[in-house]
Coordinates of C-alpha atoms and ligand atoms in Angstrom, one line a residue:
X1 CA -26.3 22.4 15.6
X2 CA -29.4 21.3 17.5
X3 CA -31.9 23.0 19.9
X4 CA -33.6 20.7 22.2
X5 CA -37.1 21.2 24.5
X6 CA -36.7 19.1 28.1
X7 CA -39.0 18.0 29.7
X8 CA -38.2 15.2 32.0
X9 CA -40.6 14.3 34.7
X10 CA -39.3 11.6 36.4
X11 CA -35.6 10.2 34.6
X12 CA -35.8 6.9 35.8
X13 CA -33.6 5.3 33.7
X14 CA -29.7 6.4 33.1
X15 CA -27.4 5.3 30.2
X16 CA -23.9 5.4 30.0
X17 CA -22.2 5.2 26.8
X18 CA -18.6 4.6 27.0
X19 CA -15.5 4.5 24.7
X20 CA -12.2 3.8 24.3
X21 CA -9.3 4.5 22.3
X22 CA -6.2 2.9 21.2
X23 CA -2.9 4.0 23.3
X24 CA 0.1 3.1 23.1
X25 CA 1.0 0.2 25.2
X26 CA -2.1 1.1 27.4
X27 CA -5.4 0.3 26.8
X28 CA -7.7 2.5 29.3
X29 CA -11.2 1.3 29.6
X30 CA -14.2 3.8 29.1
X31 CA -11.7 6.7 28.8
X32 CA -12.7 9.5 27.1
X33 CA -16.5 9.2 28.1
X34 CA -20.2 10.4 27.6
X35 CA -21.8 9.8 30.8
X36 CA -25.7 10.8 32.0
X37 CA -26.2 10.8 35.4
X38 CA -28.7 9.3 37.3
X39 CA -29.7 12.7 38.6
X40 CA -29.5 14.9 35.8
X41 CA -31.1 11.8 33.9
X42 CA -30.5 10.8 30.2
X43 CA -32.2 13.4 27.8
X44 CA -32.5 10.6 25.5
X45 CA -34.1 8.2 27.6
X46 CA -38.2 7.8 27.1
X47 CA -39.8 8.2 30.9
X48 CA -43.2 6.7 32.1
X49 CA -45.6 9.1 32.4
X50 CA -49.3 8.1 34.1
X51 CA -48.9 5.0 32.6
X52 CA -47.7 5.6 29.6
X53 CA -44.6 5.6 27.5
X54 CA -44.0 8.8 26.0
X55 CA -41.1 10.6 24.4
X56 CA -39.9 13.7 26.8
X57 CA -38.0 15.2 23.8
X58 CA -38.9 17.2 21.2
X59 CA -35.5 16.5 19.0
X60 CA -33.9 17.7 16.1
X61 CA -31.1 16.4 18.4
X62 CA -29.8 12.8 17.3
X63 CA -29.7 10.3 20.2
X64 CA -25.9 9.4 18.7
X65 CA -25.0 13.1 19.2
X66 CA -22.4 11.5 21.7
X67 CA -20.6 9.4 19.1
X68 CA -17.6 11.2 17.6
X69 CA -16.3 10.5 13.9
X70 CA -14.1 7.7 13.5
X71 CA -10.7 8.0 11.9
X72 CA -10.2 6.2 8.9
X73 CA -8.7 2.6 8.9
X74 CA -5.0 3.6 8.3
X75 CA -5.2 -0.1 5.7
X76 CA -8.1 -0.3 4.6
X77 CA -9.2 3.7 4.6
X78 CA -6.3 3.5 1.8
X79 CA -8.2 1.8 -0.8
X80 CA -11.5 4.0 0.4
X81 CA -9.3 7.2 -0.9
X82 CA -8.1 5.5 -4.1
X83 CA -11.2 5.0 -5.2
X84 CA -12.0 8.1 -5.2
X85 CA -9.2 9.4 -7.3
X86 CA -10.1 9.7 -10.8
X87 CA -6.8 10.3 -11.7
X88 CA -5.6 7.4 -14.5
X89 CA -2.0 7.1 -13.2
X90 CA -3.1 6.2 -9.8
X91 CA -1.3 2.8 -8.1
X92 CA -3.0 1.2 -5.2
X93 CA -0.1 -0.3 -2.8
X94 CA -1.9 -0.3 0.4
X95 CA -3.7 -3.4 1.2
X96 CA -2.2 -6.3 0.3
X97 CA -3.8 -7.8 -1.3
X98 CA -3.1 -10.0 -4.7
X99 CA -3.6 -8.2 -8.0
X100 CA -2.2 -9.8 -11.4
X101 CA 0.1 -7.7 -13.7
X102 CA -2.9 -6.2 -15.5
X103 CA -3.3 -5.2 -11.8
X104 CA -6.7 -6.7 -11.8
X105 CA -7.8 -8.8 -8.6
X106 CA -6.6 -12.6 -9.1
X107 CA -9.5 -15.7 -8.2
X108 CA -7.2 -18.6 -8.5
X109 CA -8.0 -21.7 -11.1
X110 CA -8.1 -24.3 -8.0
X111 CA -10.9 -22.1 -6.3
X112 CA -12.9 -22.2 -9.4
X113 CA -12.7 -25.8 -9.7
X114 CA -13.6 -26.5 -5.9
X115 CA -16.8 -24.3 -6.3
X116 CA -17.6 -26.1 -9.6
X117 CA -17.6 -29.0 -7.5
X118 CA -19.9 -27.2 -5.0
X119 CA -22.3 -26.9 -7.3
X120 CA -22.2 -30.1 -9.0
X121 CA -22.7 -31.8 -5.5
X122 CA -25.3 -29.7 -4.9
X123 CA -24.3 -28.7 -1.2
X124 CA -26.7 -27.1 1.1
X125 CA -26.4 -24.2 3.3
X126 CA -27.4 -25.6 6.8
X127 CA -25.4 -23.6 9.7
X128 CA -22.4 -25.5 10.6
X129 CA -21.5 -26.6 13.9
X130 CA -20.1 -23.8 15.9
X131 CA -16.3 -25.1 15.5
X132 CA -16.9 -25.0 11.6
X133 CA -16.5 -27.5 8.9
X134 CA -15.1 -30.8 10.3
X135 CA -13.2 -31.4 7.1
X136 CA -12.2 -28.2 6.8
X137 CA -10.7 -28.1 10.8
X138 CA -8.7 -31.5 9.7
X139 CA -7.3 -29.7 6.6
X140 CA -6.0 -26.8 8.1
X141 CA -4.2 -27.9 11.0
X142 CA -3.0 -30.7 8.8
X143 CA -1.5 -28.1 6.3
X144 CA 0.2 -26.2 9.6
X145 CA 1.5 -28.6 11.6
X146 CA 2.0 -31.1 8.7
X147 CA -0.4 -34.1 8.0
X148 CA 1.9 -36.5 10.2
X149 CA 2.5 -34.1 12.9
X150 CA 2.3 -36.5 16.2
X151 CA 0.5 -33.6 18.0
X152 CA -2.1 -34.4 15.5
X153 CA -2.4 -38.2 16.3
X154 CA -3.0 -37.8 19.8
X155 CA -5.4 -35.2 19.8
X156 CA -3.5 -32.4 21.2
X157 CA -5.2 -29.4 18.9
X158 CA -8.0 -27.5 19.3
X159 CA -8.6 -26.1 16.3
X160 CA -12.3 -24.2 15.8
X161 CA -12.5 -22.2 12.3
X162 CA -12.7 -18.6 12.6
X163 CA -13.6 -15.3 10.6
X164 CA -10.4 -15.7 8.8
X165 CA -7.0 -14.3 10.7
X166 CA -8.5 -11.5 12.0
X167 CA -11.8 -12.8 13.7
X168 CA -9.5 -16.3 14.9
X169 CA -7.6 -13.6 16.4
X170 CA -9.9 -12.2 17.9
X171 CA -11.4 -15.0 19.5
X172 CA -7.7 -16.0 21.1
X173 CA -8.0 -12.5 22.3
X174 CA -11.2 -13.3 24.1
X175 CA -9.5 -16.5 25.6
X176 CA -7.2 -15.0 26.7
X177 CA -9.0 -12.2 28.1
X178 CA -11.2 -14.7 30.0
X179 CA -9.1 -17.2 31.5
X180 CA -5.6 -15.2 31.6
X181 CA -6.7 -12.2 33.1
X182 CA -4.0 -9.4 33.4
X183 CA -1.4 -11.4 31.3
X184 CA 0.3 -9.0 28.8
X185 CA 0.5 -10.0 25.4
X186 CA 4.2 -8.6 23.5
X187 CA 3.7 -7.2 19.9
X188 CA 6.5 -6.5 17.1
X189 CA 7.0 -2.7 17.0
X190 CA 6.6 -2.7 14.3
X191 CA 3.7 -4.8 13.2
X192 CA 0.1 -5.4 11.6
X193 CA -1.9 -2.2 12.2
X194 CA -4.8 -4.1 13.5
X195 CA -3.1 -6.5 16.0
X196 CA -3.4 -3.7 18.9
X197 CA -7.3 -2.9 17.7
X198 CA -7.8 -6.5 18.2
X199 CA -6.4 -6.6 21.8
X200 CA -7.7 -3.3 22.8
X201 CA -11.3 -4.3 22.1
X202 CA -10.7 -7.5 23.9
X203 CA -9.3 -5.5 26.7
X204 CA -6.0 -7.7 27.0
X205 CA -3.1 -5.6 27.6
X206 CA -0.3 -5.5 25.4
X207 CA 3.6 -4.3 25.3
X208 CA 5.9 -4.2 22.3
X209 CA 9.0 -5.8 22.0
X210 CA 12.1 -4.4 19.6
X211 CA 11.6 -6.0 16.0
X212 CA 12.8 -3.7 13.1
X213 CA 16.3 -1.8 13.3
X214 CA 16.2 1.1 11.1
X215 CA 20.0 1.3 11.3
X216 CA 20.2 -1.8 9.5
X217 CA 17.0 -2.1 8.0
X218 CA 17.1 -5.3 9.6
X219 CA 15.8 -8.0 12.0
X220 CA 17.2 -6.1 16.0
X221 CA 17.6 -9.3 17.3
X222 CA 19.2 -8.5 20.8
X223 CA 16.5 -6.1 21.4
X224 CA 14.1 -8.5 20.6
X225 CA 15.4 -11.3 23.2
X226 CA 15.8 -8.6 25.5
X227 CA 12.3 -7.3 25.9
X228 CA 11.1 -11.0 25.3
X229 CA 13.3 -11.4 28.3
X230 CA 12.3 -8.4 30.8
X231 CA 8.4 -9.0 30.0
X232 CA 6.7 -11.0 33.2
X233 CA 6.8 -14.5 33.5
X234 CA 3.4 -16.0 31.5
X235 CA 3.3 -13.9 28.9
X236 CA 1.5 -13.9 25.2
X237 CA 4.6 -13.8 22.3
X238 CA 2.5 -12.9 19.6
X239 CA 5.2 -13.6 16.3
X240 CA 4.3 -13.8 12.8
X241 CA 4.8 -17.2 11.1
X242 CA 6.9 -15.9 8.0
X243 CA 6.6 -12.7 5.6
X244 CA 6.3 -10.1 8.8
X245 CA 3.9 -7.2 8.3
X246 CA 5.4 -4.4 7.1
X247 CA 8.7 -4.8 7.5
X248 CA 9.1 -8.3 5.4
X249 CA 11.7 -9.4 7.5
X250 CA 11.8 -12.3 9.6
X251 CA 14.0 -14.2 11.6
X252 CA 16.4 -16.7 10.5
X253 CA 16.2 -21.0 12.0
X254 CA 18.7 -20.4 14.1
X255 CA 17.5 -16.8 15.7
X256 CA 14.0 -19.0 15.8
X257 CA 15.5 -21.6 17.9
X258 CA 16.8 -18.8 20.3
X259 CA 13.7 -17.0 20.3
X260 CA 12.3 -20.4 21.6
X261 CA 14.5 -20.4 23.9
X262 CA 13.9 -17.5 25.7
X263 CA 10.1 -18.1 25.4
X264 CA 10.4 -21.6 27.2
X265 CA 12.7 -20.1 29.8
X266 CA 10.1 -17.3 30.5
X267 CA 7.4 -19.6 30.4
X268 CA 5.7 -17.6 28.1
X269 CA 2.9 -18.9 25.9
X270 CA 3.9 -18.1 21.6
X271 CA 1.1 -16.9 19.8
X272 CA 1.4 -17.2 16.1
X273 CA -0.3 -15.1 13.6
X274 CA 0.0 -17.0 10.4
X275 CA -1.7 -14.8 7.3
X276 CA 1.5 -15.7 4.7
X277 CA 1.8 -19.0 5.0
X278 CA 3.3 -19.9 1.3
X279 CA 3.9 -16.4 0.5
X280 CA 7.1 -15.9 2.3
X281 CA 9.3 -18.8 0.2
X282 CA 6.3 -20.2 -2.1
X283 CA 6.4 -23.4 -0.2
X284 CA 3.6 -24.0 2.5
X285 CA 6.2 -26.5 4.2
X286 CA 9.2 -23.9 4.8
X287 CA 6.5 -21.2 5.8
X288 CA 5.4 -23.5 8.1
X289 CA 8.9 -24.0 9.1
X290 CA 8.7 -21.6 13.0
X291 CA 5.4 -22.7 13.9
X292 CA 7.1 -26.6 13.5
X293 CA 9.9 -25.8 15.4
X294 CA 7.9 -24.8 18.6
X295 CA 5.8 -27.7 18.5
X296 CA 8.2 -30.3 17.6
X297 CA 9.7 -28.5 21.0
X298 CA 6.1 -30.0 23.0
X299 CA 5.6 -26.4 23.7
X300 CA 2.2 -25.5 23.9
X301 CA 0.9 -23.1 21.0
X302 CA -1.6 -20.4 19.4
X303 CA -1.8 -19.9 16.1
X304 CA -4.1 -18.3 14.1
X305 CA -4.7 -18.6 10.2
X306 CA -5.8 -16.9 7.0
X307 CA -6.6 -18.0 3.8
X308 CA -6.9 -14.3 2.6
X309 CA -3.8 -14.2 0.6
X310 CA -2.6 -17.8 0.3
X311 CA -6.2 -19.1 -1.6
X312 CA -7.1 -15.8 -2.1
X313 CA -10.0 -16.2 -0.4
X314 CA -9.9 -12.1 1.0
X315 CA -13.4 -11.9 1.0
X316 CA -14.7 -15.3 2.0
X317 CA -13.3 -14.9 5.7
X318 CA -12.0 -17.7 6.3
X319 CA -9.0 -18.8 8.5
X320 CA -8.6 -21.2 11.8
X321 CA -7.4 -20.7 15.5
X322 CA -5.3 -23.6 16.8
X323 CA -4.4 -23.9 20.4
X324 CA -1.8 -26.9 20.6
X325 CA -1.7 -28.0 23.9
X326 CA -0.2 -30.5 26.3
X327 CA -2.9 -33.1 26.6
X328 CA -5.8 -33.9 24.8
X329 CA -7.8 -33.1 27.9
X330 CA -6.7 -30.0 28.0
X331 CA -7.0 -29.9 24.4
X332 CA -11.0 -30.6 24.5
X333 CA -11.5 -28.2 27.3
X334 CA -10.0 -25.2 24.8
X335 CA -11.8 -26.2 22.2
X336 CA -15.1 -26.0 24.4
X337 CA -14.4 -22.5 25.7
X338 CA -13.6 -21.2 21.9
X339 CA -17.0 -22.5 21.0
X340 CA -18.3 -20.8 24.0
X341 CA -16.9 -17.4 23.2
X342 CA -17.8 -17.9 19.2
X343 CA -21.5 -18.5 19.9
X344 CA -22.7 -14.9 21.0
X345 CA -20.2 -13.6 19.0
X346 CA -21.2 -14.8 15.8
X347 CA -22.5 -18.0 16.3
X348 CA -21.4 -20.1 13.8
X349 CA -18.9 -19.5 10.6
X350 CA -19.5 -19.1 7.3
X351 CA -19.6 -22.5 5.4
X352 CA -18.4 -21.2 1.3
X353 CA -14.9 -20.6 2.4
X354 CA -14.4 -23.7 4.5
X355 CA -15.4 -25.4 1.6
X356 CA -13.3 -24.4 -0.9
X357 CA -10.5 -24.9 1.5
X358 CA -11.0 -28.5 2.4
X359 CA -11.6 -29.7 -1.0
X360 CA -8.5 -27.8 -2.5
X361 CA -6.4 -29.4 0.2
X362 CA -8.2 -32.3 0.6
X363 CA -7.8 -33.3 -3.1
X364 CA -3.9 -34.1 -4.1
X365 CA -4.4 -32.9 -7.8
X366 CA -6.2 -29.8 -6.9
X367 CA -3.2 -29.4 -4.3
X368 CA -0.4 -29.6 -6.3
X369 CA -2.3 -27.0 -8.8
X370 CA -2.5 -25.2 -5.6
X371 CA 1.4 -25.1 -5.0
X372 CA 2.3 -24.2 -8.5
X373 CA -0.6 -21.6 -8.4
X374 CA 1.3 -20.0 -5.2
X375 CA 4.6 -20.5 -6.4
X376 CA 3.4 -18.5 -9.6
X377 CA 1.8 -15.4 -7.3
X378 CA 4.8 -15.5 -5.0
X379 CA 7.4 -15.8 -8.5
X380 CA 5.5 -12.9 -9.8
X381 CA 5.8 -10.8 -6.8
X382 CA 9.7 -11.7 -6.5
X383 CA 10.2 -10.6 -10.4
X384 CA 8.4 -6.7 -9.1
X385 CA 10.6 -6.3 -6.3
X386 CA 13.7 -7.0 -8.5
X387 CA 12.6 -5.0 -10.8
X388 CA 11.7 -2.3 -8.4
X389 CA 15.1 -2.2 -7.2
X390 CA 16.8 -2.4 -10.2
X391 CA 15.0 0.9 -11.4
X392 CA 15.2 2.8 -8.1
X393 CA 19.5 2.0 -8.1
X394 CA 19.5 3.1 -12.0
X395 CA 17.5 6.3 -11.8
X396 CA 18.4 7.4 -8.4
X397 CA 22.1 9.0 -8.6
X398 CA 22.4 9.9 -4.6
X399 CA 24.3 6.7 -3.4
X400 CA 21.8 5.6 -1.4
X401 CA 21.8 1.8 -0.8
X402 CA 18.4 0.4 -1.6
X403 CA 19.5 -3.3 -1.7
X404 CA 17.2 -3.5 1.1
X405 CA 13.9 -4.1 -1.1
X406 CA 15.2 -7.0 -1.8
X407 CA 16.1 -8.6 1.6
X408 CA 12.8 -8.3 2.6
X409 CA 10.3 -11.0 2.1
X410 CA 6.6 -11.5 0.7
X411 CA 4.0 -9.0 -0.1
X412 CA 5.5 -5.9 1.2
X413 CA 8.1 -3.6 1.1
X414 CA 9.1 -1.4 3.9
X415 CA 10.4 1.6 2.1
X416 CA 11.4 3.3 5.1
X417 CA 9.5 6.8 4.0
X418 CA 8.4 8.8 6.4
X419 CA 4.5 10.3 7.1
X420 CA 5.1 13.5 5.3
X421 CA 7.2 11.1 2.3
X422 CA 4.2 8.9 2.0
X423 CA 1.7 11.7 1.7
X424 CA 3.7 12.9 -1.7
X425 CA 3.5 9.5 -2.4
X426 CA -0.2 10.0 -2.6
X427 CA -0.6 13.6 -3.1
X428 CA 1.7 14.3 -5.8
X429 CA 2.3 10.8 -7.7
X430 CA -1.4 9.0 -6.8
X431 CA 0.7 6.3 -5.5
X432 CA -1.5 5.0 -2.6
X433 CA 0.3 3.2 0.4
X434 CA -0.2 2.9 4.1
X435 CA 1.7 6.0 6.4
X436 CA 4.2 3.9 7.5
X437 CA 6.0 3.6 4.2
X438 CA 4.9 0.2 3.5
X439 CA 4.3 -0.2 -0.1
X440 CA 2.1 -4.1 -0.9
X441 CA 4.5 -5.4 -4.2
X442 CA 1.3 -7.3 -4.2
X443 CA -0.6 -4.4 -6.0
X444 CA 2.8 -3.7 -8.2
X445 CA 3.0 -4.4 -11.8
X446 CA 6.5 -4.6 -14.1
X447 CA 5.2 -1.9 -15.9
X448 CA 4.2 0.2 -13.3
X449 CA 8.4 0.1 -11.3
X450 CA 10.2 2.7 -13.4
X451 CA 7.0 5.3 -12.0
X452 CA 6.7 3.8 -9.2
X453 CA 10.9 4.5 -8.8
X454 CA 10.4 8.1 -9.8
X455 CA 8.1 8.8 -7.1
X456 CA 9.8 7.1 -4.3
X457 CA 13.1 8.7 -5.4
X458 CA 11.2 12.4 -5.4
X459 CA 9.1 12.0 -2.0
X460 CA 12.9 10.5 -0.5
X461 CA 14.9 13.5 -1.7
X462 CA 12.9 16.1 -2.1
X463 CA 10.5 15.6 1.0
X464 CA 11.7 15.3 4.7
Ligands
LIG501 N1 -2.4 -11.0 10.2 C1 -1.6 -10.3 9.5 C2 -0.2 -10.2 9.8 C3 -2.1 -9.6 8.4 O1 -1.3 -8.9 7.6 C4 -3.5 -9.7 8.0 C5 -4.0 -8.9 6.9 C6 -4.3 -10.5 8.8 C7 -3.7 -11.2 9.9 C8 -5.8 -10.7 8.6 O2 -6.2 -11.0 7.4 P1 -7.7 -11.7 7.3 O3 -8.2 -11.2 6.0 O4 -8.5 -11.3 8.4 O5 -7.4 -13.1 7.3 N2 -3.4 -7.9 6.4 C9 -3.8 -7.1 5.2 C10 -5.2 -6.7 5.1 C11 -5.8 -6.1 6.4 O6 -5.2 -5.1 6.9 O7 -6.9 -6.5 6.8 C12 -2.9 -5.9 5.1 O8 -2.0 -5.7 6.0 O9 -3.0 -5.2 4.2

């Protein structure tokens, strides 16, 4: 595209720009590369010249000639391309993300009232300390673990606030990367797109383990102990509290208590990704229910949280990283090192979120509004999946068992569509969903199923 004139004297400085990409089970470290030499020197790079500082190019080249297009996010790219369809039919199911059955985004009552109370107390924004909103960090682990959780009492948490799941994630990552070098961290195949981003930009390797049996449409629960079994001693068990992303099915108490099992007897370390919490069951206590069952073991525990979905708080980022550990020694020293990573990475957290969070769960009437508020969201997204099965076994004549839709749990429904199914999906019926086949009832209305049936029943059949 460009012509460039050269004319380096002296290159005495080099760059070297290096990327990586996501592979499968693999992350490889400045892979695919643009590297200048030290001899050829950088053409980009300004070189001294009698004393002076002057530019050795004369460009219509770009300096980020080097950096290639990025793909789209396969979640969020979703709602990028439907909004760019003018089309009036159109049905966004990829991110999931709340919508009301007017499909319009949903600020709950209990959120308003905290941030009238904001404003009435006329808060300030002073940066919070690097661990977050004390009131906020006694909340949240308090609505995990349970207010009377023993673990609590004597100290054993660490718990800094993060950048909702995904940045709390992300700063686990970086512990883990830092003081657990070359320890693997096992993933659901399949799970949350971003959970191998996260890793691979932390540079902490990661396996999967068997989660989802086609077959059965189903929890593959021998595979899952198996590879839980084979993976080396010390390993990360990343498991998703409740509602698992896509495939909305999770494991029952008693496969939990196994699944404990095995992680104690491998010495592995559970790491708990808790986005969902409430939107599994509608109750924050039976959600809570796994995460419980490891601690109330004395195991020691990571678990991150989000307040995306449950408060609907998407945009507010703002979530928590626990690290329940065996003494409150050990507890303190965590929570030092998670300040320590957060400071050059972001410094401190945002302060609106934490907020809202700590007076909603801090305040027993705006709490039990809360509950009902969930219950409500969660009841509304039960009533779409019913009646997205019962129009889907109506209309479609084949035979096909769908009863699946509804055994699976919270936002999502795996649908079990293919790439090229999930394309018609979009191409042909403006029905916009992730490539996996994962459809977010979130984004569903009651209206909206009998269409919504039609085009799954098309792109199934008529699609392979
Ligand atoms: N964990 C899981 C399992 C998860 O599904 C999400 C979000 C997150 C963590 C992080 O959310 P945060 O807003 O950072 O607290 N999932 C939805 C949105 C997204 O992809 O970012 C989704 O799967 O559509």
């Amino acid at each position: 595209m460009a012509s460039a004139m050269l004319s380096i004297t002296s290159p005495s400085t080099s760059a070297s720009l290096s990327m990586h990409d996501s592979h499968k089970g693999k992350p490889h470290f400045g892979g695919s590369s643009l590297r200048f030499s030290k001899e050829k020197g950088n053409p980009f790079s300004s070189v001294r010249s009698s004393g002076r500082i002057s530019m050795s190019l004369a460009v219509n080249i770009s300096r980020f000639e080097g950096i290639p297009m990025a793909p789209p996010d396969p979640i969020l790219g979703v709602s990028e391309a439907f909004r760019a369809d003018s089309n009036e039919v159109k049905l966004n199911l990829g991110v999931g993300a709340y919508r009301t059955e007017d499909l319009q985004p949903y600020v709950l009552n209990v959120v308003k009232k905290a941030e009238n109370l904001m404003l009435e107390r006329g808060e300030n924004k002073e940066y919070l300390p690097i661990e977050g909103l004390a009131a906020f960090n006694k909340a949240t682990v308090e609505l995990l673990l349970g207010a009377d959780n023993p673990v609590i009492k004597q100290q054993r948490v660490a718990t800094v606030q993060g950048l909702s799941g995904t940045g709390s994630l992300r700063l686990a990552a970086a512990l883990i990367e830092r003081y657990f070098p070359g320890a693997k961290v096992l993933i659901s195949s399949p799970t949350w797109g971003n959970h191998k981003n996260i890793f691979n930009d932390a540079r902490v390797p990661w396996s999967e383990y068997r989660y989802y049996d086609p077959k059965t449409v189903g929890l593959d629960f021998e595979g899952m102990i198996e590879d839980i079994k084979a993976a080396p001693e010390g390993s990360f068990v990343l498991l998703h509290g409740c509602a698992h992303n896509p495939t909305g099915i999770d494991p029952t108490p008693e496969q939990w208590e196994k699944i404990a099992d095995v992680i104690q007897q491998k010495n592995h370390i559970p790491f708990f990704d808790v986005a969902y919490q409430g939107f599994a069951s509608g109750s924050l206590d039976e959600d809570a229910a796994s995460v419980r069952l490891f601690v109330a073991r004395g195991m020691e525990v990571l678990v991150a949280q989000s307040y995306s979905k449950n408060l609907g708080l998407y945009a507010e980022r703002i979530g928590a990283m626990n690290v329940v550990s065996s003494s409150p020694e050990a507890a303190a020293r965590v929570k030092s090192q998670l300040k320590r990573l957060a400071r050059p990475m972001y410094s401190n957290p945002p302060v609106h979120g934490a907020r809202i969070v700590a007076n909603v769960v801090g305040d027993p009437a705006l709490f039990s509004e809360w509950k009902a508020e969930m219950e409500m969201m969660a009841g509304r997204i039960k009533n779409v999946r019913q009646k997205l099965f019962d129009s889907i076994s109506s209309k479609d004549k084949s035979g096909k068992d769908w009863s699946f839709i509804l055994k699976q749990i919270g936002m999502f429904s795996y649908t079990g569509l293919n790439k090229n199914q999930s394309d018609n999906m979009t191409n042909k019926w403006h029905v916009y969903m992730t490539k996996d086949g994962r459809i977010s009832l979130a984004g569903l209305s009651l209206a909206k199923c009998e269409y919504l049936a039609d085009a799954i029943i098309d792109s199934f059949h008529n699609v392979s």
